[in-house]
């Protein structure tokens, strides 16, 4: 059974940093591209970032470019999101999501809440 | 990276068919066959219902179907059931990025 478990969320002040992690199991992590998707409270889904299976290709949403960094460690079956210079509008539940190879995300974690507030 | 346009709400009675539209541009839906649809129940993670415009992952009932014409994609739910009441989101690859729709709240009357 595929499992994705996010961690690292919490309360941070504007301008601060946070590192999210996603632990994967139940599939060959190194063979699949991964993504981060966020959802502000009461709002819709927003794609954040993509990383290919070998980390060769990385994409970011314009809203986080230059502030967030996606990475992965295939030896540890883990996905990461380093978030710097956080803003109030980054407040959201952050999900890691597994790509099925065609920009459809067939497995999602339970999400971790990031709150940016003073 | 502009969001795709979905109607905020849709509704139908049990057994009826309901179609949700998702309008994009020639740079996303119109240019790629990478349209997906997700179902999200309150407090839960999204679930993939349709990928590559009209393909269903295993386990998704065949009551759910997808299509695309030009810059607009559609999700049709046939034989509506109570458990279909949820939020539905479309997404499309847009060349080095992914865009989501704003979501449609489906109500089963």
PDB file of C-alpha atoms in Angstrom:
ATOM      1  CA  UNK A   1       0.000   0.000   0.000  1.00  0.00           C
ATOM      2  CA  UNK A   2       1.341   3.405  -0.963  1.00  0.00           C
ATOM      3  CA  UNK A   3       1.882   5.696   2.011  1.00  0.00           C
ATOM      4  CA  UNK A   4       2.991   9.307   2.041  1.00  0.00           C
ATOM      5  CA  UNK A   5       3.480  10.972   5.428  1.00  0.00           C
ATOM      6  CA  UNK A   6       4.261  14.686   5.632  1.00  0.00           C
ATOM      7  CA  UNK A   7       5.863  16.372   8.621  1.00  0.00           C
ATOM      8  CA  UNK A   8       7.544  19.623   9.563  1.00  0.00           C
ATOM      9  CA  UNK A   9       4.602  22.007   9.521  1.00  0.00           C
ATOM     10  CA  UNK A  10       3.925  24.526  12.250  1.00  0.00           C
ATOM     11  CA  UNK A  11       3.671  28.190  13.181  1.00  0.00           C
ATOM     12  CA  UNK A  12       6.350  30.503  11.799  1.00  0.00           C
ATOM     13  CA  UNK A  13       6.709  34.270  11.675  1.00  0.00           C
ATOM     14  CA  UNK A  14       6.672  36.192   8.382  1.00  0.00           C
ATOM     15  CA  UNK A  15      10.120  36.086   6.833  1.00  0.00           C
ATOM     16  CA  UNK A  16      10.932  32.847   8.593  1.00  0.00           C
ATOM     17  CA  UNK A  17      11.852  29.420   7.235  1.00  0.00           C
ATOM     18  CA  UNK A  18      10.493  25.910   7.499  1.00  0.00           C
ATOM     19  CA  UNK A  19      11.467  22.551   6.019  1.00  0.00           C
ATOM     20  CA  UNK A  20       8.776  20.045   5.157  1.00  0.00           C
ATOM     21  CA  UNK A  21       9.452  16.339   4.742  1.00  0.00           C
ATOM     22  CA  UNK A  22       7.461  13.553   3.109  1.00  0.00           C
ATOM     23  CA  UNK A  23       8.284   9.930   3.934  1.00  0.00           C
ATOM     24  CA  UNK A  24       7.248   7.496   1.202  1.00  0.00           C
ATOM     25  CA  UNK A  25       6.639   3.760   1.400  1.00  0.00           C
ATOM     26  CA  UNK A  26       4.834   1.006  -0.458  1.00  0.00           C
ATOM     27  CA  UNK A  27       6.263   1.799  -3.889  1.00  0.00           C
ATOM     28  CA  UNK A  28       9.601   2.257  -5.645  1.00  0.00           C
ATOM     29  CA  UNK A  29      10.109   5.904  -4.699  1.00  0.00           C
ATOM     30  CA  UNK A  30      13.102   6.397  -6.993  1.00  0.00           C
ATOM     31  CA  UNK A  31      10.984   5.612 -10.072  1.00  0.00           C
ATOM     32  CA  UNK A  32       8.376   8.329  -9.664  1.00  0.00           C
ATOM     33  CA  UNK A  33       8.206  12.094  -9.951  1.00  0.00           C
ATOM     34  CA  UNK A  34       6.815  13.871  -6.915  1.00  0.00           C
ATOM     35  CA  UNK A  35       5.030  17.130  -6.204  1.00  0.00           C
ATOM     36  CA  UNK A  36       4.015  19.506  -3.439  1.00  0.00           C
ATOM     37  CA  UNK A  37       0.476  20.879  -3.541  1.00  0.00           C
ATOM     38  CA  UNK A  38      -1.017  23.285  -1.008  1.00  0.00           C
ATOM     39  CA  UNK A  39      -4.480  24.295   0.095  1.00  0.00           C
ATOM     40  CA  UNK A  40      -5.131  27.489   2.041  1.00  0.00           C
ATOM     41  CA  UNK A  41      -7.858  27.198   4.710  1.00  0.00           C
ATOM     42  CA  UNK A  42     -11.248  27.031   2.996  1.00  0.00           C
ATOM     43  CA  UNK A  43      -9.681  27.516  -0.439  1.00  0.00           C
ATOM     44  CA  UNK A  44      -8.836  25.420  -3.477  1.00  0.00           C
ATOM     45  CA  UNK A  45      -5.786  23.400  -4.437  1.00  0.00           C
ATOM     46  CA  UNK A  46      -2.597  25.114  -5.602  1.00  0.00           C
ATOM     47  CA  UNK A  47       0.346  23.357  -7.190  1.00  0.00           C
ATOM     48  CA  UNK A  48       3.687  24.333  -5.637  1.00  0.00           C
ATOM     49  CA  UNK A  49       6.529  22.321  -7.130  1.00  0.00           C
ATOM     50  CA  UNK A  50       7.562  19.248  -9.163  1.00  0.00           C
ATOM     51  CA  UNK A  51      10.693  17.110  -9.052  1.00  0.00           C
ATOM     52  CA  UNK A  52      11.489  14.272 -11.439  1.00  0.00           C
ATOM     53  CA  UNK A  53      12.540  10.831 -10.249  1.00  0.00           C
ATOM     54  CA  UNK A  54      16.260  11.572 -10.583  1.00  0.00           C
ATOM     55  CA  UNK A  55      15.983  15.260  -9.605  1.00  0.00           C
ATOM     56  CA  UNK A  56      17.038  16.268 -13.113  1.00  0.00           C
ATOM     57  CA  UNK A  57      13.920  18.334 -13.721  1.00  0.00           C
ATOM     58  CA  UNK A  58      12.435  20.758 -11.201  1.00  0.00           C
ATOM     59  CA  UNK A  59       9.572  23.219 -11.645  1.00  0.00           C
ATOM     60  CA  UNK A  60       8.045  25.819  -9.338  1.00  0.00           C
ATOM     61  CA  UNK A  61       4.890  27.869  -9.282  1.00  0.00           C
ATOM     62  CA  UNK A  62       5.608  31.550  -9.933  1.00  0.00           C
ATOM     63  CA  UNK A  63       4.327  32.404  -6.442  1.00  0.00           C
ATOM     64  CA  UNK A  64       7.111  30.444  -4.705  1.00  0.00           C
ATOM     65  CA  UNK A  65       9.968  30.694  -7.208  1.00  0.00           C
ATOM     66  CA  UNK A  66      13.140  31.954  -5.551  1.00  0.00           C
ATOM     67  CA  UNK A  67      11.826  31.257  -2.047  1.00  0.00           C
ATOM     68  CA  UNK A  68      11.075  27.507  -2.003  1.00  0.00           C
ATOM     69  CA  UNK A  69      13.401  24.631  -2.898  1.00  0.00           C
ATOM     70  CA  UNK A  70      12.233  21.099  -3.606  1.00  0.00           C
ATOM     71  CA  UNK A  71      14.586  18.155  -3.191  1.00  0.00           C
ATOM     72  CA  UNK A  72      14.534  14.406  -2.653  1.00  0.00           C
ATOM     73  CA  UNK A  73      16.706  11.644  -1.240  1.00  0.00           C
ATOM     74  CA  UNK A  74      15.931   8.413  -3.056  1.00  0.00           C
ATOM     75  CA  UNK A  75      18.104   6.427  -0.644  1.00  0.00           C
ATOM     76  CA  UNK A  76      15.872   7.585   2.219  1.00  0.00           C
ATOM     77  CA  UNK A  77      12.593   7.474   0.238  1.00  0.00           C
ATOM     78  CA  UNK A  78      12.006  11.072   1.195  1.00  0.00           C
ATOM     79  CA  UNK A  79      10.828  14.300  -0.413  1.00  0.00           C
ATOM     80  CA  UNK A  80      11.535  17.759   0.990  1.00  0.00           C
ATOM     81  CA  UNK A  81      10.410  21.350   0.621  1.00  0.00           C
ATOM     82  CA  UNK A  82      12.620  24.091   2.022  1.00  0.00           C
ATOM     83  CA  UNK A  83      10.540  27.207   2.447  1.00  0.00           C
ATOM     84  CA  UNK A  84      12.287  30.543   3.048  1.00  0.00           C
ATOM     85  CA  UNK A  85      11.064  34.125   3.393  1.00  0.00           C
ATOM     86  CA  UNK A  86       7.590  32.880   4.253  1.00  0.00           C
ATOM     87  CA  UNK A  87       4.585  35.146   3.803  1.00  0.00           C
ATOM     88  CA  UNK A  88       1.100  35.139   5.304  1.00  0.00           C
ATOM     89  CA  UNK A  89      -0.263  33.945   1.962  1.00  0.00           C
ATOM     90  CA  UNK A  90       1.829  30.767   2.241  1.00  0.00           C
ATOM     91  CA  UNK A  91      -0.427  29.625   5.086  1.00  0.00           C
ATOM     92  CA  UNK A  92      -1.906  26.316   3.941  1.00  0.00           C
ATOM     93  CA  UNK A  93      -2.015  22.581   4.320  1.00  0.00           C
ATOM     94  CA  UNK A  94       0.867  21.217   2.278  1.00  0.00           C
ATOM     95  CA  UNK A  95       0.437  17.829   0.595  1.00  0.00           C
ATOM     96  CA  UNK A  96       3.050  15.692  -1.072  1.00  0.00           C
ATOM     97  CA  UNK A  97       1.675  13.858  -4.084  1.00  0.00           C
ATOM     98  CA  UNK A  98       3.004  11.062  -6.273  1.00  0.00           C
ATOM     99  CA  UNK A  99       2.833  11.473 -10.045  1.00  0.00           C
ATOM    100  CA  UNK A 100       1.550   8.586 -12.128  1.00  0.00           C
ATOM    101  CA  UNK A 101       3.617   9.815 -15.058  1.00  0.00           C
ATOM    102  CA  UNK A 102       1.206  12.125 -16.802  1.00  0.00           C
ATOM    103  CA  UNK A 103       0.671  14.948 -14.340  1.00  0.00           C
ATOM    104  CA  UNK A 104      -2.053  13.028 -12.567  1.00  0.00           C
ATOM    105  CA  UNK A 105      -1.366  12.612  -8.860  1.00  0.00           C
ATOM    106  CA  UNK A 106      -2.509   9.160  -7.795  1.00  0.00           C
ATOM    107  CA  UNK A 107      -1.411   9.161  -4.155  1.00  0.00           C
ATOM    108  CA  UNK A 108      -1.494  11.944  -1.595  1.00  0.00           C
ATOM    109  CA  UNK A 109      -0.336  12.316   1.978  1.00  0.00           C
ATOM    110  CA  UNK A 110      -2.588  13.530   4.775  1.00  0.00           C
ATOM    111  CA  UNK A 111      -1.019  16.990   4.668  1.00  0.00           C
ATOM    112  CA  UNK A 112       0.864  19.176   7.143  1.00  0.00           C
ATOM    113  CA  UNK A 113      -0.344  22.625   8.183  1.00  0.00           C
ATOM    114  CA  UNK A 114       1.933  25.627   7.792  1.00  0.00           C
ATOM    115  CA  UNK A 115       0.783  28.824   9.479  1.00  0.00           C
ATOM    116  CA  UNK A 116       2.651  32.063   8.819  1.00  0.00           C
ATOM    117  CA  UNK A 117       1.688  34.672  11.371  1.00  0.00           C
ATOM    118  CA  UNK A 118       3.222  37.076  13.838  1.00  0.00           C
TER     119      UNK A 118
ATOM    120  CA  UNK B   1      -0.004  30.390 -14.469  1.00  0.00           C
ATOM    121  CA  UNK B   2      -3.646  31.469 -14.309  1.00  0.00           C
ATOM    122  CA  UNK B   3      -6.156  29.195 -12.615  1.00  0.00           C
ATOM    123  CA  UNK B   4      -8.604  27.196 -14.693  1.00  0.00           C
ATOM    124  CA  UNK B   5     -12.250  28.281 -14.467  1.00  0.00           C
ATOM    125  CA  UNK B   6     -14.829  25.999 -12.862  1.00  0.00           C
ATOM    126  CA  UNK B   7     -18.405  26.753 -11.767  1.00  0.00           C
ATOM    127  CA  UNK B   8     -18.483  27.170  -7.987  1.00  0.00           C
ATOM    128  CA  UNK B   9     -21.348  24.753  -7.561  1.00  0.00           C
ATOM    129  CA  UNK B  10     -23.249  21.933  -9.242  1.00  0.00           C
ATOM    130  CA  UNK B  11     -26.096  19.755  -8.077  1.00  0.00           C
ATOM    131  CA  UNK B  12     -28.309  16.863  -9.014  1.00  0.00           C
ATOM    132  CA  UNK B  13     -30.679  14.307  -7.578  1.00  0.00           C
ATOM    133  CA  UNK B  14     -29.667  10.695  -6.963  1.00  0.00           C
ATOM    134  CA  UNK B  15     -29.543   8.783 -10.229  1.00  0.00           C
ATOM    135  CA  UNK B  16     -29.159  11.895 -12.375  1.00  0.00           C
ATOM    136  CA  UNK B  17     -26.119  12.923 -14.429  1.00  0.00           C
ATOM    137  CA  UNK B  18     -24.161  16.078 -13.696  1.00  0.00           C
ATOM    138  CA  UNK B  19     -21.383  17.644 -15.774  1.00  0.00           C
ATOM    139  CA  UNK B  20     -18.746  20.045 -14.440  1.00  0.00           C
ATOM    140  CA  UNK B  21     -16.818  22.222 -16.876  1.00  0.00           C
ATOM    141  CA  UNK B  22     -13.227  23.390 -16.622  1.00  0.00           C
ATOM    142  CA  UNK B  23     -12.141  26.179 -18.947  1.00  0.00           C
ATOM    143  CA  UNK B  24      -8.536  27.009 -19.665  1.00  0.00           C
ATOM    144  CA  UNK B  25      -6.564  28.418 -22.559  1.00  0.00           C
ATOM    145  CA  UNK B  26      -4.597  27.311 -25.588  1.00  0.00           C
ATOM    146  CA  UNK B  27      -1.531  27.198 -23.327  1.00  0.00           C
ATOM    147  CA  UNK B  28      -2.877  24.564 -20.980  1.00  0.00           C
ATOM    148  CA  UNK B  29      -6.008  22.473 -21.673  1.00  0.00           C
ATOM    149  CA  UNK B  30      -5.977  23.347 -25.367  1.00  0.00           C
ATOM    150  CA  UNK B  31      -2.347  22.314 -25.824  1.00  0.00           C
ATOM    151  CA  UNK B  32      -2.001  19.166 -23.723  1.00  0.00           C
ATOM    152  CA  UNK B  33      -3.987  16.018 -23.014  1.00  0.00           C
ATOM    153  CA  UNK B  34      -2.881  16.098 -19.390  1.00  0.00           C
ATOM    154  CA  UNK B  35      -6.153  17.037 -17.744  1.00  0.00           C
ATOM    155  CA  UNK B  36      -6.950  15.414 -14.402  1.00  0.00           C
ATOM    156  CA  UNK B  37      -9.918  15.540 -12.051  1.00  0.00           C
ATOM    157  CA  UNK B  38      -9.857  15.150  -8.265  1.00  0.00           C
ATOM    158  CA  UNK B  39     -12.548  14.505  -5.693  1.00  0.00           C
ATOM    159  CA  UNK B  40     -12.081  15.885  -2.188  1.00  0.00           C
ATOM    160  CA  UNK B  41     -14.326  15.198   0.781  1.00  0.00           C
ATOM    161  CA  UNK B  42     -14.187  17.598   3.771  1.00  0.00           C
ATOM    162  CA  UNK B  43     -11.039  17.152   5.831  1.00  0.00           C
ATOM    163  CA  UNK B  44      -9.621  14.558   3.448  1.00  0.00           C
ATOM    164  CA  UNK B  45      -6.846  14.511   0.888  1.00  0.00           C
ATOM    165  CA  UNK B  46      -7.818  14.762  -2.793  1.00  0.00           C
ATOM    166  CA  UNK B  47      -8.427  11.564  -4.756  1.00  0.00           C
ATOM    167  CA  UNK B  48      -7.572  11.149  -8.436  1.00  0.00           C
ATOM    168  CA  UNK B  49     -10.709  10.359 -10.435  1.00  0.00           C
ATOM    169  CA  UNK B  50      -9.644  11.021 -14.039  1.00  0.00           C
ATOM    170  CA  UNK B  51      -6.236  11.470 -15.678  1.00  0.00           C
ATOM    171  CA  UNK B  52      -5.134  12.171 -19.256  1.00  0.00           C
ATOM    172  CA  UNK B  53      -8.549  13.688 -20.016  1.00  0.00           C
ATOM    173  CA  UNK B  54     -10.622  10.491 -19.917  1.00  0.00           C
ATOM    174  CA  UNK B  55      -8.770   7.658 -18.167  1.00  0.00           C
ATOM    175  CA  UNK B  56      -9.932   6.214 -14.855  1.00  0.00           C
ATOM    176  CA  UNK B  57      -7.519   4.838 -12.253  1.00  0.00           C
ATOM    177  CA  UNK B  58      -8.376   1.364 -11.035  1.00  0.00           C
ATOM    178  CA  UNK B  59     -11.066   1.455  -8.388  1.00  0.00           C
ATOM    179  CA  UNK B  60     -12.830   4.563  -9.684  1.00  0.00           C
ATOM    180  CA  UNK B  61     -16.398   3.729 -10.722  1.00  0.00           C
ATOM    181  CA  UNK B  62     -17.196   3.979 -14.425  1.00  0.00           C
ATOM    182  CA  UNK B  63     -19.924   6.468 -13.465  1.00  0.00           C
ATOM    183  CA  UNK B  64     -17.138   9.027 -13.680  1.00  0.00           C
ATOM    184  CA  UNK B  65     -16.037  10.077 -17.152  1.00  0.00           C
ATOM    185  CA  UNK B  66     -13.963  12.865 -18.645  1.00  0.00           C
ATOM    186  CA  UNK B  67     -13.757  14.631 -21.978  1.00  0.00           C
ATOM    187  CA  UNK B  68     -12.187  17.648 -23.642  1.00  0.00           C
ATOM    188  CA  UNK B  69     -13.074  19.972 -26.471  1.00  0.00           C
ATOM    189  CA  UNK B  70     -10.755  22.807 -27.372  1.00  0.00           C
ATOM    190  CA  UNK B  71      -9.829  24.734 -24.228  1.00  0.00           C
ATOM    191  CA  UNK B  72     -12.564  23.188 -22.090  1.00  0.00           C
ATOM    192  CA  UNK B  73     -12.543  19.897 -20.211  1.00  0.00           C
ATOM    193  CA  UNK B  74     -15.548  18.272 -18.565  1.00  0.00           C
ATOM    194  CA  UNK B  75     -16.234  15.742 -15.843  1.00  0.00           C
ATOM    195  CA  UNK B  76     -19.527  13.864 -15.976  1.00  0.00           C
ATOM    196  CA  UNK B  77     -20.879  11.912 -13.035  1.00  0.00           C
ATOM    197  CA  UNK B  78     -23.667   9.563 -14.087  1.00  0.00           C
ATOM    198  CA  UNK B  79     -26.056   7.798 -11.749  1.00  0.00           C
ATOM    199  CA  UNK B  80     -25.336  10.305  -8.994  1.00  0.00           C
ATOM    200  CA  UNK B  81     -24.977   8.819  -5.525  1.00  0.00           C
ATOM    201  CA  UNK B  82     -24.952  10.392  -2.075  1.00  0.00           C
ATOM    202  CA  UNK B  83     -21.250   9.684  -1.625  1.00  0.00           C
ATOM    203  CA  UNK B  84     -20.463  11.752  -4.725  1.00  0.00           C
ATOM    204  CA  UNK B  85     -21.173  14.904  -2.720  1.00  0.00           C
ATOM    205  CA  UNK B  86     -17.742  16.527  -2.517  1.00  0.00           C
ATOM    206  CA  UNK B  87     -15.517  19.204  -4.007  1.00  0.00           C
ATOM    207  CA  UNK B  88     -14.124  18.512  -7.473  1.00  0.00           C
ATOM    208  CA  UNK B  89     -10.995  20.073  -8.940  1.00  0.00           C
ATOM    209  CA  UNK B  90      -9.618  19.950 -12.465  1.00  0.00           C
ATOM    210  CA  UNK B  91      -5.963  20.408 -13.314  1.00  0.00           C
ATOM    211  CA  UNK B  92      -3.929  20.748 -16.488  1.00  0.00           C
ATOM    212  CA  UNK B  93      -0.280  20.685 -17.409  1.00  0.00           C
ATOM    213  CA  UNK B  94       0.695  24.111 -18.730  1.00  0.00           C
ATOM    214  CA  UNK B  95       4.278  23.636 -19.850  1.00  0.00           C
ATOM    215  CA  UNK B  96       6.712  23.507 -16.898  1.00  0.00           C
ATOM    216  CA  UNK B  97       3.826  24.072 -14.497  1.00  0.00           C
ATOM    217  CA  UNK B  98       0.502  22.679 -13.383  1.00  0.00           C
ATOM    218  CA  UNK B  99      -2.647  24.727 -12.934  1.00  0.00           C
ATOM    219  CA  UNK B 100      -5.729  23.808 -10.924  1.00  0.00           C
ATOM    220  CA  UNK B 101      -9.278  24.993 -11.248  1.00  0.00           C
ATOM    221  CA  UNK B 102     -10.937  26.856  -8.398  1.00  0.00           C
ATOM    222  CA  UNK B 103     -13.078  23.857  -7.506  1.00  0.00           C
ATOM    223  CA  UNK B 104     -16.756  22.929  -7.801  1.00  0.00           C
ATOM    224  CA  UNK B 105     -18.885  21.946  -4.842  1.00  0.00           C
ATOM    225  CA  UNK B 106     -21.138  19.085  -5.906  1.00  0.00           C
ATOM    226  CA  UNK B 107     -24.357  18.728  -3.937  1.00  0.00           C
ATOM    227  CA  UNK B 108     -26.565  15.649  -4.142  1.00  0.00           C
ATOM    228  CA  UNK B 109     -30.105  16.865  -3.535  1.00  0.00           C
TER     229      UNK B 109
END
